[in-house]
Coordinates of C-alpha atoms in Angstrom, one line a residue:
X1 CA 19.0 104.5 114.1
X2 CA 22.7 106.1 113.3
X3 CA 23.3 107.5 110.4
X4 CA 25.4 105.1 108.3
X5 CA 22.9 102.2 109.1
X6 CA 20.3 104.3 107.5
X7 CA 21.5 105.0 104.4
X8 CA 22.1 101.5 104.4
X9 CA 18.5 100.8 105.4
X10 CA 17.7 103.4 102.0
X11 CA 20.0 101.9 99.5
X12 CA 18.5 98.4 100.6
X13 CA 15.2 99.9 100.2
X14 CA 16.3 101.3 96.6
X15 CA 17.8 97.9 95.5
X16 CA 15.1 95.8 96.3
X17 CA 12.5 98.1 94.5
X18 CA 14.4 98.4 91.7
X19 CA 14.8 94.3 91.6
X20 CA 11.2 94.0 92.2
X21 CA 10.3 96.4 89.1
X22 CA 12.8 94.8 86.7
X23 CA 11.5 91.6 87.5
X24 CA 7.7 93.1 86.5
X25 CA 8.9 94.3 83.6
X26 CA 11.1 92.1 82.0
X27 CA 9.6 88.1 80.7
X28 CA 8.5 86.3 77.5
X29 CA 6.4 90.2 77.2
X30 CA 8.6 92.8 77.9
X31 CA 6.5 96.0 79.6
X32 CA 7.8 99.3 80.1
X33 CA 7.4 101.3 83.2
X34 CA 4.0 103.5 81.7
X35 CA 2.9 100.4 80.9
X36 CA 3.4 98.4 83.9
X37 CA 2.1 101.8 85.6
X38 CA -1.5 101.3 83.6
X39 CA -2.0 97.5 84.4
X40 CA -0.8 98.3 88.7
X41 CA -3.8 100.8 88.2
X42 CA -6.8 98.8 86.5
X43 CA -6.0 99.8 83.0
X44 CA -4.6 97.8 79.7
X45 CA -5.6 94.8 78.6
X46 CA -7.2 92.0 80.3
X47 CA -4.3 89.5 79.5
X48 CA -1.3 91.6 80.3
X49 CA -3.1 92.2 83.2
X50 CA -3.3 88.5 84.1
X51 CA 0.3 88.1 83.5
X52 CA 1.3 91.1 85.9
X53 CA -1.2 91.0 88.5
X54 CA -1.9 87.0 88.7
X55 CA 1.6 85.5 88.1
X56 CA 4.4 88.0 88.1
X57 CA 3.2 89.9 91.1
X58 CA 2.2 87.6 93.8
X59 CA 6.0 85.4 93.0
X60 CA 7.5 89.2 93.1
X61 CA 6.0 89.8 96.8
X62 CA 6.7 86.0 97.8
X63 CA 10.2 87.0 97.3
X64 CA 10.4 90.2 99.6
X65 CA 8.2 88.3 102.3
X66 CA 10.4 85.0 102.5
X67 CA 13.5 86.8 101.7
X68 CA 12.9 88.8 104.7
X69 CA 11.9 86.2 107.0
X70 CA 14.6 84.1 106.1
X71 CA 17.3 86.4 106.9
X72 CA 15.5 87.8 110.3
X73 CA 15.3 84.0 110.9
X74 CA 19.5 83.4 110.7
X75 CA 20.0 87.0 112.2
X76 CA 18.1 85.3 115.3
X77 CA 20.2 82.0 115.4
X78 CA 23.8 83.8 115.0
X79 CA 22.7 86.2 117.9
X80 CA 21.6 83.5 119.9
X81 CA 24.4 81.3 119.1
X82 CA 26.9 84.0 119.1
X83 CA 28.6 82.4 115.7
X84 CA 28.2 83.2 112.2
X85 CA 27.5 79.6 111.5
X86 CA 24.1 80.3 113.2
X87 CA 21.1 80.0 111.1
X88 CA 18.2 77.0 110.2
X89 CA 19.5 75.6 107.1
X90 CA 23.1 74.1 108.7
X91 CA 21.0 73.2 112.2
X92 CA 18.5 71.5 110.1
X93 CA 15.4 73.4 110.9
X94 CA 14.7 73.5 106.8
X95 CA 15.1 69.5 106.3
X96 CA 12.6 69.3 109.5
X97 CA 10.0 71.4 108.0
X98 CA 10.4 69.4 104.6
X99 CA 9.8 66.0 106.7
X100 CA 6.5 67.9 107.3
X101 CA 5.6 69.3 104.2
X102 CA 6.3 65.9 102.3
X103 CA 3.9 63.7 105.1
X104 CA 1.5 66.1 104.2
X105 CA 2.1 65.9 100.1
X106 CA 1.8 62.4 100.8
X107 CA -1.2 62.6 102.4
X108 CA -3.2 65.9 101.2
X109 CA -1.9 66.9 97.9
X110 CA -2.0 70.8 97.4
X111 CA -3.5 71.8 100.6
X112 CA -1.5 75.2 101.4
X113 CA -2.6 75.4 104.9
X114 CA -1.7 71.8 106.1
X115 CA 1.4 72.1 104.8
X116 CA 2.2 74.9 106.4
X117 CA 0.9 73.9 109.6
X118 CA 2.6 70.8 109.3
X119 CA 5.8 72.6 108.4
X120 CA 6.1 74.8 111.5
X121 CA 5.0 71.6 113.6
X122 CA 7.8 69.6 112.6
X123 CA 10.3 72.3 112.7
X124 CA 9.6 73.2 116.1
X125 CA 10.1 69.1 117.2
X126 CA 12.9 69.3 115.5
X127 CA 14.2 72.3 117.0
X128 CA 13.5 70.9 120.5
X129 CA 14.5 67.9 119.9
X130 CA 18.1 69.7 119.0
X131 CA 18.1 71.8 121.9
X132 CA 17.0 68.8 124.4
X133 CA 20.4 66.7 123.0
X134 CA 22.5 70.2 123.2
X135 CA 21.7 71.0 126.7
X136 CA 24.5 69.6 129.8
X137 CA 24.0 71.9 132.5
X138 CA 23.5 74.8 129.7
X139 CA 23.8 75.6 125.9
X140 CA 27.2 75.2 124.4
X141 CA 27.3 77.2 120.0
X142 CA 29.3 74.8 119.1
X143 CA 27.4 71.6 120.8
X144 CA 24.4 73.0 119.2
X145 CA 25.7 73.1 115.9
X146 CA 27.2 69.6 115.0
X147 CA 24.1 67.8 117.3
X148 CA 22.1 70.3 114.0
X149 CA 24.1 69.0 111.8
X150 CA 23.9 65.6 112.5
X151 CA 20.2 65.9 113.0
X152 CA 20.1 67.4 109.4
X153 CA 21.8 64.6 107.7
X154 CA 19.3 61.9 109.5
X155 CA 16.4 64.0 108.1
X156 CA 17.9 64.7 104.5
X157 CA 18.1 60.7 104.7
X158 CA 14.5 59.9 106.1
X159 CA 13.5 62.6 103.7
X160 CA 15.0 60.7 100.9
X161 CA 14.2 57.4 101.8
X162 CA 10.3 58.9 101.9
X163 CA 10.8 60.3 98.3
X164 CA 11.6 57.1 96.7
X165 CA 9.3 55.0 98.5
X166 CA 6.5 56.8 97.2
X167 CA 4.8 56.9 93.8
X168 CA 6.6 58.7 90.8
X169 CA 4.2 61.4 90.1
X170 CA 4.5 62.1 94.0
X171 CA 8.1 61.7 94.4
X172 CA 8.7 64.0 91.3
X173 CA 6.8 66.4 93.1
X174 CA 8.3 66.5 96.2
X175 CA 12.0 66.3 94.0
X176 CA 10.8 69.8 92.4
X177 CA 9.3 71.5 95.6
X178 CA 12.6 70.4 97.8
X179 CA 15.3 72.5 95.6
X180 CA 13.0 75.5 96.5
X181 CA 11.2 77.4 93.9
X182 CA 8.6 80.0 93.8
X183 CA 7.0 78.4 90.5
X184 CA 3.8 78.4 91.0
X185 CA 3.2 80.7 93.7
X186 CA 0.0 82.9 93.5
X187 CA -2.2 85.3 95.9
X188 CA -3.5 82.2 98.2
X189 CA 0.3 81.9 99.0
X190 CA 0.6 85.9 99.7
X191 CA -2.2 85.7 101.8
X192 CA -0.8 82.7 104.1
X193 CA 2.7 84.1 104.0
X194 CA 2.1 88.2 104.5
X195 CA -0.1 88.0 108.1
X196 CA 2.5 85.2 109.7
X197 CA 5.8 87.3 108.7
X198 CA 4.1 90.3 109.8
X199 CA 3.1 88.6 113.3
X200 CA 6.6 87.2 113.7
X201 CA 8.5 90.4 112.5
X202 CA 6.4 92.4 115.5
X203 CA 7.4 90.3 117.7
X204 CA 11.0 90.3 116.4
X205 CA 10.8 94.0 117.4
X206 CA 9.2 93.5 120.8
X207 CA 12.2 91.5 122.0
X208 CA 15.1 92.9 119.6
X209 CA 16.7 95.2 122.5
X210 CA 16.7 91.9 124.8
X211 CA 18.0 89.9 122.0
X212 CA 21.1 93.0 121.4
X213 CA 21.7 92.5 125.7
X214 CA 21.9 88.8 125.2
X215 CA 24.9 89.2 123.0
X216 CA 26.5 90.0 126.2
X217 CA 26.5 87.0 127.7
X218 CA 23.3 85.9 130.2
X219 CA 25.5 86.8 133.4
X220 CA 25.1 90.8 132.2
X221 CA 21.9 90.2 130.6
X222 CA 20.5 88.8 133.4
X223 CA 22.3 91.7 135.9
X224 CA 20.1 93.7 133.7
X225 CA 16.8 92.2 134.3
X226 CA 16.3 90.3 131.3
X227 CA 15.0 86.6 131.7
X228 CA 17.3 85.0 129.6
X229 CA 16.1 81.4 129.0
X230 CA 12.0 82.9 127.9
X231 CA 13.5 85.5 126.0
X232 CA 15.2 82.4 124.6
X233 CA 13.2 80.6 123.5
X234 CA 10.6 83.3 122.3
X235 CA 12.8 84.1 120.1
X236 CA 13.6 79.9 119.0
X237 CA 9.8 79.9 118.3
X238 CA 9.9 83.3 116.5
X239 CA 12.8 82.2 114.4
X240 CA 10.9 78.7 113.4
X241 CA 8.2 80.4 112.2
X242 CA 10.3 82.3 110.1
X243 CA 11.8 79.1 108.9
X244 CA 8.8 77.3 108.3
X245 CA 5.9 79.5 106.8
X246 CA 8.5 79.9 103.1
X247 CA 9.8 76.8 103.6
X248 CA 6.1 75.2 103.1
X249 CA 5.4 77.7 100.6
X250 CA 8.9 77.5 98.6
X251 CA 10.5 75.1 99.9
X252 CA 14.1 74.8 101.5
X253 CA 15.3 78.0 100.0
X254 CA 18.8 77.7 101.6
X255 CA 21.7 80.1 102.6
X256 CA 19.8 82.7 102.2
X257 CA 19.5 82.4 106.3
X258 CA 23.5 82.2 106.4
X259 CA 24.3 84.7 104.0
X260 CA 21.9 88.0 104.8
X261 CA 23.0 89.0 108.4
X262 CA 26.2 88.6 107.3
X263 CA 25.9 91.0 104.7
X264 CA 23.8 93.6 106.9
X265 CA 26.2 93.4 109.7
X266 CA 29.0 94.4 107.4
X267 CA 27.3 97.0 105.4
X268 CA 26.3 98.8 108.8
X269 CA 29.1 98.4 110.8
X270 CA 26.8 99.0 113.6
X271 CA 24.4 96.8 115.9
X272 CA 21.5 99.5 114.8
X273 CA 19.2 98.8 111.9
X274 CA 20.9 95.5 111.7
X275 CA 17.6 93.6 111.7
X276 CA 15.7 95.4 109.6
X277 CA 18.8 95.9 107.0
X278 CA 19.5 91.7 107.4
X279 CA 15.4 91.7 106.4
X280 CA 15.9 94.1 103.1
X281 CA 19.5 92.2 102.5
X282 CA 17.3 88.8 102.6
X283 CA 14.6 90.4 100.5
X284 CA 17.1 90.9 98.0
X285 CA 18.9 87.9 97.7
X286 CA 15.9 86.1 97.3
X287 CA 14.8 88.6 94.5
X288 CA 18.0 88.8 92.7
X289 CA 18.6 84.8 93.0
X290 CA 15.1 83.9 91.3
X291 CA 15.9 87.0 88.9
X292 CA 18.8 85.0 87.6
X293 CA 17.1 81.4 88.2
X294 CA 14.5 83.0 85.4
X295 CA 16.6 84.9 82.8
X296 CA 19.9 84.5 83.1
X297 CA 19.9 80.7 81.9
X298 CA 17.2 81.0 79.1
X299 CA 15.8 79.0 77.6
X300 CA 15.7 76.7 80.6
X301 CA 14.8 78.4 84.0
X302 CA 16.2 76.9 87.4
X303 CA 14.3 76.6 90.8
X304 CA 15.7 79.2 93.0
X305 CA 17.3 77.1 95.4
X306 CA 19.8 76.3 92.9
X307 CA 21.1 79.9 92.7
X308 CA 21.3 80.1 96.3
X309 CA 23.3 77.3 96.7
X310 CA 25.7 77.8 94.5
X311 CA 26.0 81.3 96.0
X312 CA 26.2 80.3 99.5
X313 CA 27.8 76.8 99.4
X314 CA 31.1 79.2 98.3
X315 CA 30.5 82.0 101.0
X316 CA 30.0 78.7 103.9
X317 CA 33.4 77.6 102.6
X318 CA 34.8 80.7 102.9
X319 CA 33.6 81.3 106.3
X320 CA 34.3 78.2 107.4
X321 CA 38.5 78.8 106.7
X322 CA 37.9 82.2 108.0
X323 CA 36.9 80.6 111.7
X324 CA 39.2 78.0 111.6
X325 CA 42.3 80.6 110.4
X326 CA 40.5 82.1 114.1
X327 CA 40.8 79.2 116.3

């Protein structure tokens, strides 16, 4: 790694470990560091230690796990797409793995695993089912994008249509879960969401230099010896499961995916680090966001999703005059 993406890579590093100890410290009982030290440890008492270690914790590592796999997840889709406008939120990867997650809240209420399951099912139909309409003789950025799009508004409205034919308690639910929150979350969650973003991550790495080559164009990829279409797709299925394992846990958390290669590319100036810099920048946009969602509008908090939104639907505008001032 050059050196600029490094230091980078360490400020990241700093900023998300200062987020994640603020947001230890600070709630309705405040903790200093010498405390928060003692409870990490075993000590203090038995109810602080059931605030920190059962609840603030587990939603503290949620938001480093899915942070990060959301932005490795739209630092896949720009490569691949060779467009900022890249990423599984605007292609509709996040509404597909909500039509999932509600059949299953429908069906088995609370059952972590099905969801999850069913989450990365339906988001790999409905990636295929985007690429099959996309392809004519080959894969065109721009087809891909607007046949996302589209598919994305027919799933927001199935989705809908779902929610308020359902019953109340269930479609309130399902309302709650779909703007994205990390309420709730606990070690079950860490358990499920930890082992999958590892696996995928390591697999990330296995095909990043591939992925780099690919930028090129297939003609010079493929001069090189790489096997464009598997790599491809390997890293389509890699990239769903990084959509779908937090979108089943926290639901459709988005521009998060957009936003965080973005920010790493610029930062490093450099194609080196950039995927493990777009994982910390995702890391900490997640943190920061669900920081504010919790303190900065007391007494009421917000799901996190609402942060990002309101964050990202300005930078997409932005970007989206930026492209067209380029065309």
């Amino acid at each position: 790694m050059k050196k600029r993406p490094l230091i980078i890579f360490c400020f990241l590093l700093l900023a998300v470990g200062s987020v994640m100890l603020s947001a230890l410290c600070r709630g309705a009982i405040p903790l200093s560091l010498h405390d928060l030290w003692l409870l990490l440890t075993g000590n203090g008492p038995a109810g602080l230690r059931l605030v920190v270690v059962e609840w603030r914790l587990p939603r503290v590592l949620i938001a480093v796990f899915c942070g990060a796999a959301l932005g490795i997840s739209g630092a896949i889709f720009q490569s691949i797409l060779r467009n900022p406008l890249g990423s599984p939120d605007v292609l509709g990867l996040n509404a597909g793995a909500f039509s999932g997650v509600l059949a299953v809240m429908l069906l088995w209420p609370s059952n972590l695993f099905a969801m999850t399951l069913a989450s990365l099912v339906s988001a790999a139909l409905t990636g295929a089912i985007i690429y099959l309409l996309a392809w004519r003789q080959g894969i065109t950025p721009y087809r891909l994008i607007l046949i996302g799009i589209g598919i994305r508004a027919l799933l927001m409205s199935f989705n809908g249509w779902v929610m308020t034919s359902t019953s109340l308690s269930t479609a309130m639910s399902a309302g709650l879960w779909s703007a994205g929150s990390l309420n709730g979350v606990n070690w079950q969650s860490v358990n499920l969401v930890f082992p999958a973003v590892v696996i995928a991550l390591l697999g990330v790495a296995m095909l990043a230099k591939r992925m780099r080559l690919m930028e090129m164009g297939d003609d010079l990829a493929c001069a090189l010896g790489i096997r464009t279409e598997r790599t491809r797709l390997g890293l389509l299925f890699l990239a769903t499961l990084l959509t779908a394992v937090p979108t089943a846990v926290i639901g459709p958390v988005s521009f998060v995916a957009l936003v965080a290669p973005q920010i790493a590319r610029r930062l490093a100036n450099s194609p080196s680090g950039v995927l493990w810099n777009t994982a910390l920048c995702g890391s900490l946009l997640l943190l920061v966001a669900d920081y504010l969602a919790q303190h900065a509008f007391l007494p009421y908090q917000l799901p996190v999703g609402v942060i990002t939104v309101s964050v990202g639907g300005i930078y997409l505008l932005s970007l989206l005059v930026r492209e067209a001032r380029r065309s």
